[in-house]
Short mmCIF file of C-alpha atoms and ligand atoms in Angstrom, two decimals:
data_model
loop_
_atom_site.label_atom_id
_atom_site.label_comp_id
_atom_site.label_asym_id
_atom_site.label_seq_id
_atom_site.Cartn_x
_atom_site.Cartn_y
_atom_site.Cartn_z
CA UNK A 9 49.33 15.09 69.06
CA UNK A 10 48.40 16.43 72.46
CA UNK A 11 50.76 15.59 75.32
CA UNK A 12 51.33 16.68 78.93
CA UNK A 13 54.95 17.69 79.36
CA UNK A 14 57.05 18.32 82.46
CA UNK A 15 59.00 21.43 81.33
CA UNK A 16 61.29 21.37 84.36
CA UNK A 17 61.34 19.51 87.66
CA UNK A 18 58.91 21.02 90.14
CA UNK A 19 57.06 23.08 87.52
CA UNK A 20 53.42 22.70 86.47
CA UNK A 21 52.89 20.40 83.52
CA UNK A 22 52.19 22.01 80.14
CA UNK A 23 49.78 20.73 77.52
CA UNK A 24 51.73 20.86 74.26
CA UNK A 25 51.20 19.93 70.64
CA UNK A 26 54.00 17.50 69.69
CA UNK A 27 54.67 15.54 66.51
CA UNK A 28 53.40 11.95 66.56
CA UNK A 29 56.56 9.89 67.21
CA UNK A 30 57.87 7.44 64.60
CA UNK A 31 58.34 3.87 65.84
CA UNK A 32 62.03 2.94 65.65
CA UNK A 33 63.47 -0.55 65.21
CA UNK A 34 61.60 -3.04 67.41
CA UNK A 35 59.06 -0.44 68.48
CA UNK A 36 55.32 -0.06 68.05
CA UNK A 37 53.32 3.15 67.83
CA UNK A 38 50.38 3.06 70.26
CA UNK A 39 47.31 5.28 69.95
CA UNK A 40 46.36 5.87 73.57
CA UNK A 41 42.85 5.08 74.75
CA UNK A 42 43.40 5.39 78.52
CA UNK A 43 46.27 6.47 80.74
CA UNK A 44 46.28 6.22 84.55
CA UNK A 45 47.74 8.71 87.02
CA UNK A 46 50.18 6.92 89.32
CA UNK A 47 51.63 8.79 92.29
CA UNK A 48 55.03 7.93 90.76
CA UNK A 49 54.26 10.43 87.98
CA UNK A 50 54.00 13.14 90.64
CA UNK A 51 57.33 12.10 92.17
CA UNK A 52 58.80 12.17 88.64
CA UNK A 53 57.52 15.67 87.88
CA UNK A 54 58.76 16.93 91.25
CA UNK A 55 62.16 15.25 90.95
CA UNK A 56 61.60 13.57 94.34
CA UNK A 57 64.07 10.70 93.93
CA UNK A 58 67.87 10.36 93.84
CA UNK A 59 67.82 9.32 90.16
CA UNK A 60 66.02 12.13 88.31
CA UNK A 61 64.28 12.22 84.93
CA UNK A 62 65.54 14.76 82.40
CA UNK A 63 63.00 17.39 81.40
CA UNK A 64 61.28 18.05 79.15
CA UNK A 65 59.58 14.66 79.33
CA UNK A 66 56.13 13.10 79.07
CA UNK A 67 55.16 11.13 82.22
CA UNK A 68 52.81 8.15 82.41
CA UNK A 69 53.25 4.39 82.69
CA UNK A 70 49.67 3.12 82.85
CA UNK A 71 49.11 3.55 79.13
CA UNK A 72 46.62 1.41 77.24
CA UNK A 73 45.90 1.76 73.55
CA UNK A 74 45.89 0.26 70.10
CA UNK A 75 48.97 -0.55 68.02
CA UNK A 76 48.74 1.66 64.98
CA UNK A 77 52.10 1.21 63.27
CA UNK A 78 55.09 -1.14 63.48
CA UNK A 79 58.71 -0.04 63.40
CA UNK A 80 61.32 -2.05 61.47
CA UNK A 81 61.55 -5.60 62.85
CA UNK A 82 58.55 -5.26 65.17
CA UNK A 83 55.68 -7.72 64.82
CA UNK A 84 55.14 -9.55 68.12
CA UNK A 85 52.04 -7.37 68.40
CA UNK A 86 50.00 -6.65 65.30
CA UNK A 87 48.38 -3.46 64.07
CA UNK A 88 44.98 -3.16 65.79
CA UNK A 89 46.05 -5.10 68.89
CA UNK A 90 45.38 -3.49 72.28
CA UNK A 91 48.44 -3.29 74.52
CA UNK A 92 49.57 -1.86 77.85
CA UNK A 93 52.64 0.32 78.33
CA UNK A 94 53.98 -0.23 81.86
CA UNK A 95 56.84 1.21 83.94
CA UNK A 96 59.21 -1.46 82.58
CA UNK A 97 59.59 0.11 79.15
CA UNK A 98 62.38 -2.28 78.18
CA UNK A 99 65.16 -4.37 79.66
CA UNK A 100 68.29 -5.98 78.22
CA UNK A 101 66.82 -9.48 78.10
CA UNK A 102 70.16 -11.15 78.65
CA UNK A 103 71.53 -10.26 82.11
CA UNK A 104 71.19 -12.54 85.13
CA UNK A 105 68.12 -10.68 86.37
CA UNK A 106 66.41 -10.77 82.99
CA UNK A 107 66.97 -14.48 82.39
CA UNK A 108 65.99 -15.51 85.93
CA UNK A 109 62.52 -13.95 85.91
CA UNK A 110 63.63 -10.68 87.51
CA UNK A 111 63.60 -8.36 84.49
CA UNK A 112 62.31 -5.64 86.85
CA UNK A 113 65.80 -5.54 88.41
CA UNK A 114 67.66 -5.21 85.09
CA UNK A 115 70.32 -2.51 85.39
CA UNK A 116 69.84 -1.56 81.73
CA UNK A 117 66.08 -1.05 81.93
CA UNK A 118 64.25 1.96 80.53
CA UNK A 119 61.24 3.29 82.39
CA UNK A 120 58.17 4.67 80.64
CA UNK A 121 57.38 8.24 81.59
CA UNK A 122 60.72 8.59 83.36
CA UNK A 123 63.81 7.73 81.30
CA UNK A 124 61.74 7.62 78.09
CA UNK A 125 58.56 9.51 77.16
CA UNK A 126 55.42 7.92 78.54
CA UNK A 127 51.67 7.68 78.23
CA UNK A 128 50.33 11.18 79.05
CA UNK A 129 49.89 11.70 75.32
CA UNK A 130 47.63 10.76 72.44
CA UNK A 131 50.42 8.56 71.04
CA UNK A 132 53.52 6.86 72.39
CA UNK A 133 56.17 4.57 70.97
CA UNK A 134 57.07 1.52 73.02
CA UNK A 135 59.23 -1.59 72.82
CA UNK A 136 57.28 -4.33 71.04
CA UNK A 137 58.75 -6.97 73.41
CA UNK A 138 57.73 -5.19 76.61
CA UNK A 139 54.19 -4.06 75.91
CA UNK A 140 51.60 -6.53 77.23
CA UNK A 141 48.48 -7.66 75.37
CA UNK A 142 45.21 -6.56 77.00
CA UNK A 143 42.56 -9.29 76.82
CA UNK A 144 39.18 -8.32 75.27
CA UNK A 145 37.36 -8.79 78.60
CA UNK A 146 39.28 -5.87 80.13
CA UNK A 147 38.37 -2.36 78.93
CA UNK A 148 41.16 0.15 78.38
CA UNK A 149 39.82 2.24 81.26
CA UNK A 150 40.09 -0.75 83.62
CA UNK A 151 43.37 -1.98 82.17
CA UNK A 152 45.11 1.34 82.89
CA UNK A 153 45.18 1.12 86.72
CA UNK A 154 46.02 -2.58 86.49
CA UNK A 155 49.12 -1.73 84.42
CA UNK A 156 50.97 -0.23 87.40
CA UNK A 157 48.82 -0.21 90.56
CA UNK A 158 47.62 -3.75 89.81
CA UNK A 159 50.85 -5.43 88.79
CA UNK A 160 52.84 -3.72 91.55
CA UNK A 161 50.59 -4.82 94.39
CA UNK A 162 50.03 -8.29 92.91
CA UNK A 163 53.82 -8.72 92.97
CA UNK A 164 54.14 -7.20 96.46
CA UNK A 165 51.67 -9.74 97.84
CA UNK A 166 53.52 -12.56 96.05
CA UNK A 167 56.94 -11.60 97.44
CA UNK A 168 55.43 -11.22 100.93
CA UNK A 169 54.58 -14.97 100.88
CA UNK A 170 51.26 -14.07 102.48
CA UNK A 171 49.48 -17.32 103.35
CA UNK A 172 45.83 -18.22 103.99
CA UNK A 173 44.81 -17.36 107.53
CA UNK A 174 47.50 -14.72 107.99
CA UNK A 175 46.83 -11.05 108.64
CA UNK A 176 47.91 -8.35 106.20
CA UNK A 177 48.01 -4.65 107.06
CA UNK A 178 47.76 -2.38 104.03
CA UNK A 179 49.07 1.14 104.67
CA UNK A 180 47.60 3.59 102.13
CA UNK A 181 44.34 2.82 100.32
CA UNK A 182 45.06 4.83 97.20
CA UNK A 183 45.52 3.61 93.65
CA UNK A 184 47.85 0.83 94.76
CA UNK A 185 46.20 0.10 98.10
CA UNK A 186 42.71 -0.53 96.73
CA UNK A 187 44.17 -3.37 94.67
CA UNK A 188 46.66 -4.59 97.30
CA UNK A 189 43.84 -5.30 99.68
CA UNK A 190 42.00 -7.33 97.05
CA UNK A 191 45.10 -9.42 96.27
CA UNK A 192 45.65 -9.97 100.01
CA UNK A 193 42.08 -11.25 100.27
CA UNK A 194 42.61 -13.52 97.26
CA UNK A 195 45.63 -14.94 99.11
CA UNK A 196 43.24 -15.86 101.93
CA UNK A 197 44.37 -13.27 104.46
CA UNK A 198 42.48 -11.16 106.95
CA UNK A 199 43.04 -7.55 105.90
CA UNK A 200 43.48 -4.41 108.00
CA UNK A 201 43.36 -1.17 105.99
CA UNK A 202 45.11 1.99 107.20
CA UNK A 203 44.71 5.47 105.73
CA UNK A 204 44.25 9.09 106.82
CA UNK A 205 41.00 9.69 104.90
CA UNK A 206 37.65 8.26 105.95
CA UNK A 207 36.49 8.04 102.31
CA UNK A 208 39.44 5.75 101.51
CA UNK A 209 38.63 3.59 104.51
CA UNK A 210 34.96 3.38 103.50
CA UNK A 211 36.17 2.16 100.12
CA UNK A 212 38.40 -0.39 101.87
CA UNK A 213 35.38 -1.78 103.73
CA UNK A 214 33.44 -1.91 100.48
CA UNK A 215 36.28 -3.90 98.91
CA UNK A 216 36.27 -6.40 101.77
CA UNK A 217 38.71 -5.11 104.40
CA UNK A 218 38.07 -6.79 107.76
CA UNK A 219 39.24 -3.87 109.90
CA UNK A 220 40.03 -0.22 109.21
CA UNK A 221 42.28 2.19 111.07
CA UNK A 222 42.30 5.95 110.54
CA UNK A 223 45.90 6.86 111.39
CA UNK A 224 44.89 10.47 112.12
CA UNK A 225 42.71 9.34 115.00
CA UNK A 226 44.33 6.10 116.23
CA UNK A 227 47.92 4.95 116.49
CA UNK A 228 48.00 2.23 113.81
CA UNK A 229 50.70 0.27 115.66
CA UNK A 230 48.58 -0.02 118.79
CA UNK A 231 45.40 -0.64 116.83
CA UNK A 232 46.91 -3.41 114.68
CA UNK A 233 48.65 -5.01 117.66
CA UNK A 234 45.25 -5.03 119.41
CA UNK A 235 43.95 -6.98 116.41
CA UNK A 236 46.80 -9.50 116.93
CA UNK A 237 49.50 -7.87 114.80
CA UNK A 238 50.32 -8.23 111.11
CA UNK A 239 52.11 -11.13 109.45
CA UNK A 240 52.61 -8.86 106.46
CA UNK A 241 52.58 -5.06 106.28
CA UNK A 242 52.47 -3.51 102.83
CA UNK A 243 53.75 0.08 102.85
CA UNK A 244 51.98 2.02 100.09
CA UNK A 245 51.68 5.42 101.79
CA UNK A 246 53.99 8.24 100.73
CA UNK A 247 55.24 8.87 104.25
CA UNK A 248 58.29 7.55 106.08
CA UNK A 249 56.26 7.56 109.29
CA UNK A 250 53.86 5.07 107.74
CA UNK A 251 56.81 2.73 107.04
CA UNK A 252 57.88 2.88 110.69
CA UNK A 253 54.29 2.15 111.71
CA UNK A 254 54.00 -0.68 109.17
CA UNK A 255 57.12 -2.24 110.67
CA UNK A 256 55.90 -1.63 114.22
CA UNK A 257 52.63 -3.41 113.50
CA UNK A 258 54.40 -6.68 112.59
CA UNK A 259 54.13 -9.81 114.69
CA UNK A 260 57.12 -12.06 115.16
CA UNK A 261 58.00 -13.64 111.82
CA UNK A 262 56.40 -10.69 110.05
CA UNK A 263 57.37 -9.27 106.68
CA UNK A 264 57.38 -5.58 105.77
CA UNK A 265 57.02 -5.03 102.03
CA UNK A 266 58.27 -1.58 100.99
CA UNK A 267 56.55 -0.27 97.87
CA UNK A 268 55.87 3.46 98.23
CA UNK A 269 58.74 5.83 97.47
CA UNK A 270 58.34 8.97 99.59
CA UNK A 271 60.86 11.74 98.91
CA UNK A 272 63.85 11.34 101.26
CA UNK A 273 62.23 8.17 102.59
CA UNK A 274 63.95 6.41 105.49
CA UNK A 275 63.01 3.56 107.79
CA UNK A 276 64.21 3.51 111.37
CA UNK A 277 64.86 -0.19 111.84
CA UNK A 278 65.39 -1.52 115.37
CA UNK A 279 68.00 -4.26 114.94
CA UNK A 280 67.27 -6.11 118.19
CA UNK A 281 63.56 -6.46 117.46
CA UNK A 282 64.22 -7.45 113.83
CA UNK A 283 66.64 -10.20 114.88
CA UNK A 284 64.77 -11.59 117.88
CA UNK A 285 61.44 -11.32 116.05
CA UNK A 286 62.74 -12.94 112.85
CA UNK A 287 61.33 -10.07 110.80
CA UNK A 288 62.03 -9.32 107.13
CA UNK A 289 62.12 -6.09 105.17
CA UNK A 290 61.51 -6.59 101.45
CA UNK A 291 61.71 -4.02 98.65
CA UNK A 292 59.32 -4.64 95.78
CA UNK A 293 59.39 -2.87 92.41
CA UNK A 294 56.49 -3.23 89.94
CA UNK A 295 56.15 -6.68 88.33
CA UNK A 296 57.12 -8.56 85.18
CA UNK A 297 55.21 -8.85 81.89
CA UNK A 298 54.02 -12.25 83.10
CA UNK A 299 52.76 -10.73 86.36
CA UNK A 300 50.81 -8.16 84.35
CA UNK A 301 49.30 -10.85 82.14
CA UNK A 302 48.24 -12.69 85.33
CA UNK A 303 46.75 -9.46 86.71
CA UNK A 304 44.69 -8.97 83.53
CA UNK A 305 43.54 -12.61 83.66
CA UNK A 306 42.43 -12.29 87.29
CA UNK A 307 40.47 -9.18 86.39
CA UNK A 308 38.93 -10.86 83.35
CA UNK A 309 37.87 -13.72 85.64
CA UNK A 310 35.98 -11.24 87.83
CA UNK A 311 38.27 -11.60 90.84
CA UNK A 312 39.21 -7.93 91.28
CA UNK A 313 37.50 -4.56 90.91
CA UNK A 314 38.80 -1.21 89.71
CA UNK A 315 37.67 1.99 91.38
CA UNK A 316 38.60 4.93 89.15
CA UNK A 317 37.38 8.22 87.76
CA UNK A 318 37.77 9.59 84.23
CA UNK A 319 39.59 12.89 83.80
CA UNK A 320 40.79 14.93 80.85
CA UNK A 321 44.51 15.28 80.10
CA UNK A 322 43.94 19.06 80.01
CA UNK A 323 43.31 18.90 83.78
CA UNK A 324 46.54 17.09 84.62
CA UNK A 325 47.68 19.69 87.18
CA UNK A 326 44.33 19.60 89.00
CA UNK A 327 44.59 15.80 88.97
CA UNK A 328 48.00 15.94 90.68
CA UNK A 329 46.62 18.34 93.31
CA UNK A 330 43.64 16.06 93.94
CA UNK A 331 45.85 12.96 94.34
CA UNK A 332 48.15 14.82 96.75
CA UNK A 333 45.15 15.99 98.78
CA UNK A 334 43.76 12.44 98.98
CA UNK A 335 40.59 13.62 97.21
CA UNK A 336 40.32 10.90 94.55
CA UNK A 337 38.44 7.60 94.47
CA UNK A 338 41.49 5.29 94.20
CA UNK A 339 42.65 6.09 90.64
CA UNK A 340 42.31 8.85 88.04
CA UNK A 341 42.40 7.82 84.40
CA UNK A 342 42.73 10.06 81.34
CA UNK A 343 40.56 8.87 78.48
CA UNK A 344 41.33 9.92 74.92
P1 NAD B 8 48.04 7.39 96.11
O1 NAD B 8 48.30 8.80 96.39
O2 NAD B 8 46.92 6.99 95.20
O3 NAD B 8 47.83 6.57 97.48
C1 NAD B 8 48.52 6.85 98.65
C2 NAD B 8 47.54 6.65 99.81
O4 NAD B 8 48.25 6.74 101.05
C3 NAD B 8 46.43 7.68 99.86
O5 NAD B 8 45.18 7.04 99.99
C4 NAD B 8 46.77 8.51 101.09
O6 NAD B 8 45.60 9.03 101.73
C5 NAD B 8 47.47 7.47 101.95
N1 NAD B 8 48.37 8.02 102.97
C6 NAD B 8 49.19 9.09 102.88
N2 NAD B 8 49.89 9.23 104.03
C7 NAD B 8 49.51 8.23 104.84
C8 NAD B 8 49.88 7.83 106.15
N3 NAD B 8 50.79 8.52 106.85
N4 NAD B 8 49.29 6.73 106.67
C9 NAD B 8 48.38 6.04 105.97
N5 NAD B 8 47.98 6.36 104.73
C10 NAD B 8 48.54 7.45 104.17
O7 NAD B 8 49.42 6.80 95.53
P2 NAD B 8 49.68 5.45 94.69
O8 NAD B 8 49.59 5.76 93.23
O9 NAD B 8 48.90 4.35 95.27
O10 NAD B 8 51.26 5.25 94.97
C11 NAD B 8 51.73 5.07 96.29
C12 NAD B 8 53.23 5.07 96.34
O11 NAD B 8 53.72 3.89 95.69
C13 NAD B 8 53.92 6.24 95.64
O12 NAD B 8 55.05 6.63 96.42
C14 NAD B 8 54.38 5.65 94.33
O13 NAD B 8 55.48 6.30 93.78
C15 NAD B 8 54.76 4.26 94.77
N6 NAD B 8 54.79 3.25 93.73
C16 NAD B 8 55.74 2.29 93.85
C17 NAD B 8 55.79 1.27 92.92
C18 NAD B 8 56.79 0.18 93.06
O14 NAD B 8 56.93 -0.61 92.13
N7 NAD B 8 57.48 0.05 94.17
C19 NAD B 8 54.88 1.24 91.86
C20 NAD B 8 53.91 2.24 91.79
C21 NAD B 8 53.87 3.25 92.73
ZN1 ZN B 9 68.71 -7.25 81.93
ZN1 ZN B 10 53.14 3.47 88.86
#
């Protein structure tokens, strides 16, 4: 099978011919139909984070395809069923986090395309219990961006407790941001979109943003304060400065939801303002299998839109360059 492999951290990816993996106990073999490019895959290939993946590895955690073979003991999903392979490749299922609805915090979790091989390949094996069924109304091409960008921002809006009538500022209208702003609107909020690229902000308007701020031309803190400030800021831009701005844009009682993971990311948090202003800083990591099922159902009900472009796996390095340059319409998706 064809796969894109990170040969060493920081190196260009290589397209290699690998054997089709055999599903082990409790695993399914998935024949990939679509696989999205999340900015996390770029961080993974570059080794941007304190916990590093071990090369060689296959990135990708927005994988959607058809179950082709069952390993011993698998059977929750049948042969022929379409499933999504998300960042949460597996978890222990028994720890306090797992049994309290916070499987995404499990200390024993495996992560697709990071600690285990992922979805930048024609086939992948995955844990039968952690793949999520894709409903027939959602195509594989659409399901791919929902599998990380969708579930992550859906969860981020949930943990922000964004309420109808509040104002949400979304920093970064990329793969995640284009969905975050739609979930914020579904929560009944007024939405202010912030990015550096005019094309991304045009997209934000098209998707229903109420205000846009180009952070290259205007100070987003001043601009958002002039609009009354944000009850919730969602930080989706790969820049520490954007996190400081997202915090600075908050009104009293505001909540900053940290989602992006810039290399060496730090927030400069003023304690006095946080205390007197009753502000919260919340970290949010992907979402559960149930969150993803909800995300698919919302899409199937026509409540969200996916903006994405098809690319070939052979062009993976060009894709990374284009994402880093902000040249892509929200999401790139490999189709097989
Ligand atoms: P992306 O590259 O598609 O989008 C990032 C957007 O931010 C782009 O539109 C870019 O133009 C914009 N941007 C960059 N610098 C900015 C700045 N200073 N101010 C405003 N906008 C700016 O990336 P993505 O796939 O949406 O991922 C975003 C981040 O979220 C990555 O760091 C990724 O690793 C992380 N992520 C986190 C989780 C999680 O569960 N916490 C899940 C998925 C991705
Ligand atoms: Zn656990
Ligand atoms: Zn992701």
